[in-house]
Structure formats: structure tokens, C-alpha cells
Amino acid sequence: DAKTTQPPSMDCAEGRAANLPCNHSTISGNEYVYWYRQIHSQGPQYIIHGLKNNETNEMASLIITEDRKSSTLILPHATLRDTAVYYCIVRAPFRNTDKLIFGTGTRLQVFP
Amino acid sequence: EAGVAQSPRYKIIEKRQSVAFWCNPISGHATLYWYQQILGQGPKLLIQFQNNGVVDDSQLPKDRFSAERLKGVDSTLKIQPAKLEDSAVYLCASSPSLAGGEPRHGYTFGSGTRLTVV
């Protein structure tokens, strides 16, 4: 089962920051938080990941709370092309590898 | 680097027929995954390979689904016989990460095969 909880949908005005929350209250100490997005008719696309420190890359910022039970993905200046389903995932070690278990995600609609 | 290649892009079959999907992962990626994504839902992991061995197939309906990854590179996923509820997008992903340490890379997904069973 997915170990994350996300709101089913959010809206954001173009040019504004989009803040997508995620709850992962049962996360273990060695599990990473990953964010992916899926634009219609495409495969999921990697955005960013983190363990306990805040992270930033060219696409987004990831803020992880100190207790690691929740995180927020920030798209600083949303554009219409950011309209997609965003998945927050806990990447868990599994046997000698790991696995990604997707939840239902948040459908972000960016409007003009 | 080239992405994960999948074919065909679309497939329409009648129920009880068989179908096969092909995936070519990123060169050098040890781990390969097949996901099923039903419309409106998140991807569901079907099977996971590490090189040419199966790591996890607990969610694979083994009475009708089968998958193989001969030589630890390409993989095929087969459905025989297909049911109406198998209509979905089948996604292949690959990853270079192995046990332990920080997984520096995310998974890379292909564009998927959209299967319609009528």
C-alpha cells in the first residue's frame, strides 16, 4: 500500500507558486521522499527527492519537516505546462534493491 | 542518454486474445519494473527485475500475466488470455540503483503501451 497521503486536486494561477503537500507519517529513517509528475499520455517524470534536508533543483524545491512526517513540493513560478498529476512517493529499500509504490497523487491545474 | 523504449505505443485486442509488450531499459540499468496504470489511478507495480532475476512479482496475476527479462536487458510482458479489466497503460521503468546508499537517480519511465481490450 502507498505510504503517502495527498489532496486529490489543487488549482494554481499561472506565475504563482504551487505548494503541493504530502503526508508520510509512517516513513522510516532510511526511506527517501520522491516526487514525480505525470503529464497526460506520458510516463511519470522524476522531479526531486530528499531524505531529511530541504532540496532544490532547476524544477522545484522540496521542503521536508524536521520530523519527516510530511513534505511540500514547491513549483516557484507555475506555468500552464506544469498542469499534471503529482505523485509523492516513499522509496523503500526492498530486499537487495528498492521499490516505488504510487498513490493516487494530486491533480494540479494551472490556470491563466 | 536514450530513454526507456516501449512498444507498441497502442494495442487494441479482443478479450481472450493474447498480447505482448516490449521494453528496452536505459543501458546499464540493473533494475527494471513493469507497472499497470488504470485510467484515473496511480501506477501499480506488477513485477520488478534485478538483472535477469525476479525480485518481486507479488502483484502480478500469474494465471494470465507473465514477464521475462532474458540476459538482463530487454523485457517482455505478456497477457494470455486478456480480460476487459486489463485495459490500461502498461509502463516500464528502469533504475541503476542497487542496495544501500543514496539512490542518486530516480526511476526513468517509458511512455507506456495503452492497451484496450474490447
CSV table of C-alpha atoms in Angstrom, one decimal:
chain,number,residue,atom,x,y,z
A,1,ASP,CA,0.0,0.0,0.0
A,2,ALA,CA,1.0,3.6,-0.6
A,3,LYS,CA,2.6,5.2,2.4
A,4,THR,CA,1.7,8.8,1.4
A,5,THR,CA,-1.5,10.9,1.5
A,6,GLN,CA,-2.1,13.8,-0.9
A,7,PRO,CA,-5.0,16.0,-1.7
A,8,PRO,CA,-6.8,14.8,-4.8
A,9,SER,CA,-6.7,18.2,-6.6
A,10,MET,CA,-5.3,21.7,-6.4
A,11,ASP,CA,-5.5,24.9,-8.5
A,12,CYS,CA,-2.9,27.5,-9.1
A,13,ALA,CA,-2.7,30.7,-11.0
A,14,GLU,CA,0.0,31.0,-13.7
A,15,GLY,CA,3.1,32.7,-12.4
A,16,ARG,CA,2.3,32.0,-8.8
A,17,ALA,CA,4.0,29.4,-6.5
A,18,ALA,CA,2.3,26.0,-6.4
A,19,ASN,CA,2.7,24.3,-3.0
A,20,LEU,CA,1.8,20.6,-3.0
A,21,PRO,CA,1.6,18.9,0.4
A,22,CYS,CA,2.2,15.3,1.2
A,23,ASN,CA,1.8,13.3,4.4
A,24,HIS,CA,4.1,10.4,5.1
A,25,SER,CA,3.7,9.9,8.8
A,26,THR,CA,4.9,6.3,8.8
A,27,ILE,CA,8.2,6.9,7.0
A,28,SER,CA,11.2,5.1,8.2
A,29,GLY,CA,14.6,6.6,8.8
A,30,ASN,CA,16.3,5.3,5.7
A,31,GLU,CA,13.4,5.9,3.3
A,32,TYR,CA,13.6,8.8,0.8
A,33,VAL,CA,10.8,11.0,-0.3
A,34,TYR,CA,10.4,11.2,-4.1
A,35,TRP,CA,8.2,13.4,-6.3
A,36,TYR,CA,7.2,12.6,-9.8
A,37,ARG,CA,4.7,14.1,-12.1
A,38,GLN,CA,2.7,12.7,-15.0
A,39,ILE,CA,1.5,14.8,-17.8
A,40,HIS,CA,-1.3,13.4,-19.8
A,41,SER,CA,-0.4,10.4,-22.0
A,42,GLN,CA,3.2,10.3,-20.8
A,43,GLY,CA,5.1,8.2,-18.3
A,44,PRO,CA,5.9,9.7,-14.9
A,45,GLN,CA,8.8,12.1,-14.8
A,46,TYR,CA,11.2,12.5,-11.9
A,47,ILE,CA,11.2,15.9,-10.2
A,48,ILE,CA,13.2,15.8,-7.0
A,49,HIS,CA,14.0,13.7,-4.0
A,50,GLY,CA,15.2,14.1,-0.4
A,51,LEU,CA,15.9,12.3,2.9
A,52,LYS,CA,15.8,15.0,5.6
A,53,ASN,CA,17.3,18.2,4.2
A,54,ASN,CA,15.5,20.6,2.0
A,55,GLU,CA,16.4,20.2,-1.6
A,56,THR,CA,16.3,22.5,-4.7
A,57,ASN,CA,16.9,21.8,-8.3
A,58,GLU,CA,16.0,23.5,-11.6
A,59,MET,CA,12.5,22.2,-11.5
A,60,ALA,CA,11.3,22.6,-7.9
A,61,SER,CA,12.1,22.8,-4.2
A,62,LEU,CA,11.3,20.1,-1.6
A,63,ILE,CA,10.7,21.1,2.0
A,64,ILE,CA,10.7,18.2,4.5
A,65,THR,CA,9.6,18.8,8.0
A,66,GLU,CA,12.0,18.1,10.8
A,67,ASP,CA,10.1,15.0,12.0
A,68,ARG,CA,10.0,13.8,8.3
A,69,LYS,CA,6.3,13.1,8.6
A,70,SER,CA,5.3,15.5,5.8
A,71,SER,CA,6.8,17.4,2.9
A,72,THR,CA,5.9,20.1,0.4
A,73,LEU,CA,6.8,20.3,-3.2
A,74,ILE,CA,7.1,23.9,-4.4
A,75,LEU,CA,6.9,25.0,-8.0
A,76,PRO,CA,8.1,28.6,-7.6
A,77,HIS,CA,6.5,30.1,-10.8
A,78,ALA,CA,3.9,27.7,-12.1
A,79,THR,CA,3.2,27.7,-15.9
A,80,LEU,CA,0.4,26.1,-17.9
A,81,ARG,CA,2.8,23.3,-18.8
A,82,ASP,CA,3.0,22.3,-15.1
A,83,THR,CA,-0.6,21.1,-15.2
A,84,ALA,CA,-0.2,17.4,-14.4
A,85,VAL,CA,-0.7,14.8,-11.7
A,86,TYR,CA,1.9,15.0,-9.0
A,87,TYR,CA,2.9,11.9,-7.0
A,88,CYS,CA,4.6,11.9,-3.7
A,89,ILE,CA,6.3,8.6,-3.0
A,90,VAL,CA,8.3,7.0,-0.3
A,91,ARG,CA,11.1,5.0,-1.8
A,92,ALA,CA,11.6,2.0,0.4
A,93,PRO,CA,14.5,-0.5,0.5
A,94,PHE,CA,13.3,-3.9,-0.6
A,95,ARG,CA,15.4,-7.0,-0.5
A,96,ASN,CA,18.6,-6.0,-2.3
A,97,THR,CA,17.0,-3.2,-4.2
A,98,ASP,CA,14.1,-0.8,-3.6
A,99,LYS,CA,10.7,0.0,-4.9
A,100,LEU,CA,8.4,2.9,-5.7
A,101,ILE,CA,4.7,2.5,-4.7
A,102,PHE,CA,2.5,5.2,-6.1
A,103,GLY,CA,-0.6,6.6,-4.5
A,104,THR,CA,-3.4,8.4,-6.3
A,105,GLY,CA,-1.5,11.8,-6.5
A,106,THR,CA,-2.6,15.4,-6.7
A,107,ARG,CA,-4.0,16.7,-9.9
A,108,LEU,CA,-2.6,20.2,-10.3
A,109,GLN,CA,-4.5,22.6,-12.6
A,110,VAL,CA,-2.6,25.8,-13.5
A,111,PHE,CA,-5.0,28.4,-14.9
A,112,PRO,CA,-4.2,31.6,-16.9
B,1,GLU,CA,21.3,9.2,-22.9
B,2,ALA,CA,18.5,7.4,-24.6
B,3,GLY,CA,15.3,6.9,-22.6
B,4,VAL,CA,13.3,3.8,-21.8
B,5,ALA,CA,11.8,2.5,-25.1
B,6,GLN,CA,8.5,0.7,-25.2
B,7,SER,CA,6.5,-0.8,-28.0
B,8,PRO,CA,3.9,-0.9,-29.3
B,9,ARG,CA,2.5,2.5,-28.3
B,10,TYR,CA,-1.1,1.4,-28.7
B,11,LYS,CA,-2.8,-2.0,-28.9
B,12,ILE,CA,-6.4,-3.0,-29.3
B,13,ILE,CA,-7.4,-6.7,-28.9
B,14,GLU,CA,-10.5,-8.7,-28.2
B,15,LYS,CA,-11.0,-10.4,-24.9
B,16,ARG,CA,-9.4,-13.8,-24.6
B,17,GLN,CA,-6.7,-12.9,-27.1
B,18,SER,CA,-3.1,-12.7,-26.1
B,19,VAL,CA,-0.8,-9.7,-26.3
B,20,ALA,CA,2.9,-8.9,-25.6
B,21,PHE,CA,4.6,-5.7,-24.7
B,22,TRP,CA,8.3,-5.0,-25.1
B,23,CYS,CA,10.6,-2.7,-23.0
B,24,ASN,CA,14.3,-1.7,-23.6
B,25,PRO,CA,15.6,0.0,-20.5
B,26,ILE,CA,18.4,2.5,-20.3
B,27,SER,CA,21.7,0.9,-20.9
B,28,GLY,CA,23.4,-0.3,-17.8
B,29,HIS,CA,20.3,-0.1,-15.6
B,30,ALA,CA,20.2,-3.2,-13.4
B,31,THR,CA,16.6,-2.8,-12.2
B,32,LEU,CA,13.5,-3.0,-14.4
B,33,TYR,CA,9.9,-2.5,-13.4
B,34,TRP,CA,6.5,-3.1,-15.1
B,35,TYR,CA,3.6,-1.0,-13.9
B,36,GLN,CA,-0.1,-1.1,-14.8
B,37,GLN,CA,-2.0,2.2,-14.7
B,38,ILE,CA,-5.7,2.0,-15.0
B,39,LEU,CA,-7.4,5.3,-16.0
B,40,GLY,CA,-7.7,7.7,-13.1
B,41,GLN,CA,-5.4,5.7,-10.8
B,42,GLY,CA,-1.7,5.8,-10.0
B,43,PRO,CA,0.7,3.2,-11.5
B,44,LYS,CA,0.6,-0.2,-9.8
B,45,LEU,CA,3.7,-2.2,-9.6
B,46,LEU,CA,3.3,-5.6,-11.3
B,47,ILE,CA,6.8,-7.0,-11.4
B,48,GLN,CA,10.4,-6.0,-10.6
B,49,PHE,CA,13.6,-7.5,-12.0
B,50,GLN,CA,17.1,-7.1,-10.8
B,51,ASN,CA,19.3,-8.1,-13.8
B,52,ASN,CA,17.6,-11.2,-15.1
B,53,GLY,CA,16.1,-12.3,-11.8
B,54,VAL,CA,12.6,-11.6,-10.4
B,55,VAL,CA,12.7,-9.5,-7.1
B,56,ASP,CA,9.0,-9.0,-6.6
B,57,ASP,CA,6.0,-10.3,-8.6
B,58,SER,CA,3.5,-10.4,-5.7
B,59,GLN,CA,1.1,-8.2,-7.6
B,60,LEU,CA,1.3,-10.0,-10.9
B,61,PRO,CA,-1.8,-12.0,-11.8
B,62,LYS,CA,0.2,-15.1,-12.6
B,63,ASP,CA,-2.7,-17.0,-14.1
B,64,ARG,CA,-2.7,-14.7,-17.1
B,65,PHE,CA,0.3,-12.4,-16.9
B,66,SER,CA,3.9,-13.4,-17.4
B,67,ALA,CA,7.1,-11.5,-17.8
B,68,GLU,CA,10.7,-12.2,-18.6
B,69,ARG,CA,14.0,-10.4,-18.8
B,70,LEU,CA,16.4,-12.7,-20.6
B,71,LYS,CA,20.0,-11.7,-20.5
B,72,GLY,CA,19.2,-8.9,-18.0
B,73,VAL,CA,18.4,-6.3,-20.7
B,74,ASP,CA,15.2,-6.2,-22.6
B,75,SER,CA,12.0,-7.4,-21.1
B,76,THR,CA,8.6,-8.6,-22.3
B,77,LEU,CA,5.3,-8.6,-20.5
B,78,LYS,CA,2.6,-11.0,-21.8
B,79,ILE,CA,-1.1,-11.3,-21.1
B,80,GLN,CA,-2.9,-14.5,-22.1
B,81,PRO,CA,-5.9,-14.5,-22.2
B,82,ALA,CA,-6.8,-10.9,-21.9
B,83,LYS,CA,-9.8,-9.7,-20.0
B,84,LEU,CA,-11.7,-6.4,-20.3
B,85,GLU,CA,-10.3,-5.2,-16.9
B,86,ASP,CA,-6.8,-5.4,-18.3
B,87,SER,CA,-7.4,-2.3,-20.3
B,88,ALA,CA,-4.8,0.1,-19.0
B,89,VAL,CA,-1.5,1.7,-19.8
B,90,TYR,CA,1.5,-0.6,-19.1
B,91,LEU,CA,4.6,1.4,-18.1
B,92,CYS,CA,8.1,0.1,-18.0
B,93,ALA,CA,10.8,1.8,-15.8
B,94,SER,CA,14.4,1.3,-15.1
B,95,SER,CA,16.8,2.3,-12.4
B,96,PRO,CA,20.5,2.0,-11.8
B,97,SER,CA,20.3,1.9,-8.0
B,98,LEU,CA,21.3,-1.1,-6.0
B,99,ALA,CA,21.2,-2.0,-2.4
B,100,GLY,CA,22.2,0.6,0.2
B,101,GLY,CA,23.5,4.1,-0.2
B,102,GLU,CA,21.6,7.1,-1.5
B,103,PRO,CA,19.6,6.4,-4.6
B,104,ARG,CA,21.1,9.3,-6.6
B,105,HIS,CA,18.8,8.7,-9.6
B,106,GLY,CA,15.1,8.5,-9.9
B,107,TYR,CA,13.4,5.8,-12.0
B,108,THR,CA,13.1,6.6,-15.7
B,109,PHE,CA,9.8,5.7,-17.2
B,110,GLY,CA,8.9,4.9,-20.8
B,111,SER,CA,5.9,6.4,-22.4
B,112,GLY,CA,3.9,3.3,-22.0
B,113,THR,CA,1.7,1.0,-24.0
B,114,ARG,CA,-2.0,1.8,-24.0
B,115,LEU,CA,-4.0,-1.5,-24.1
B,116,THR,CA,-7.7,-1.6,-24.9
B,117,VAL,CA,-9.5,-4.9,-24.6
B,118,VAL,CA,-12.9,-5.0,-26.3
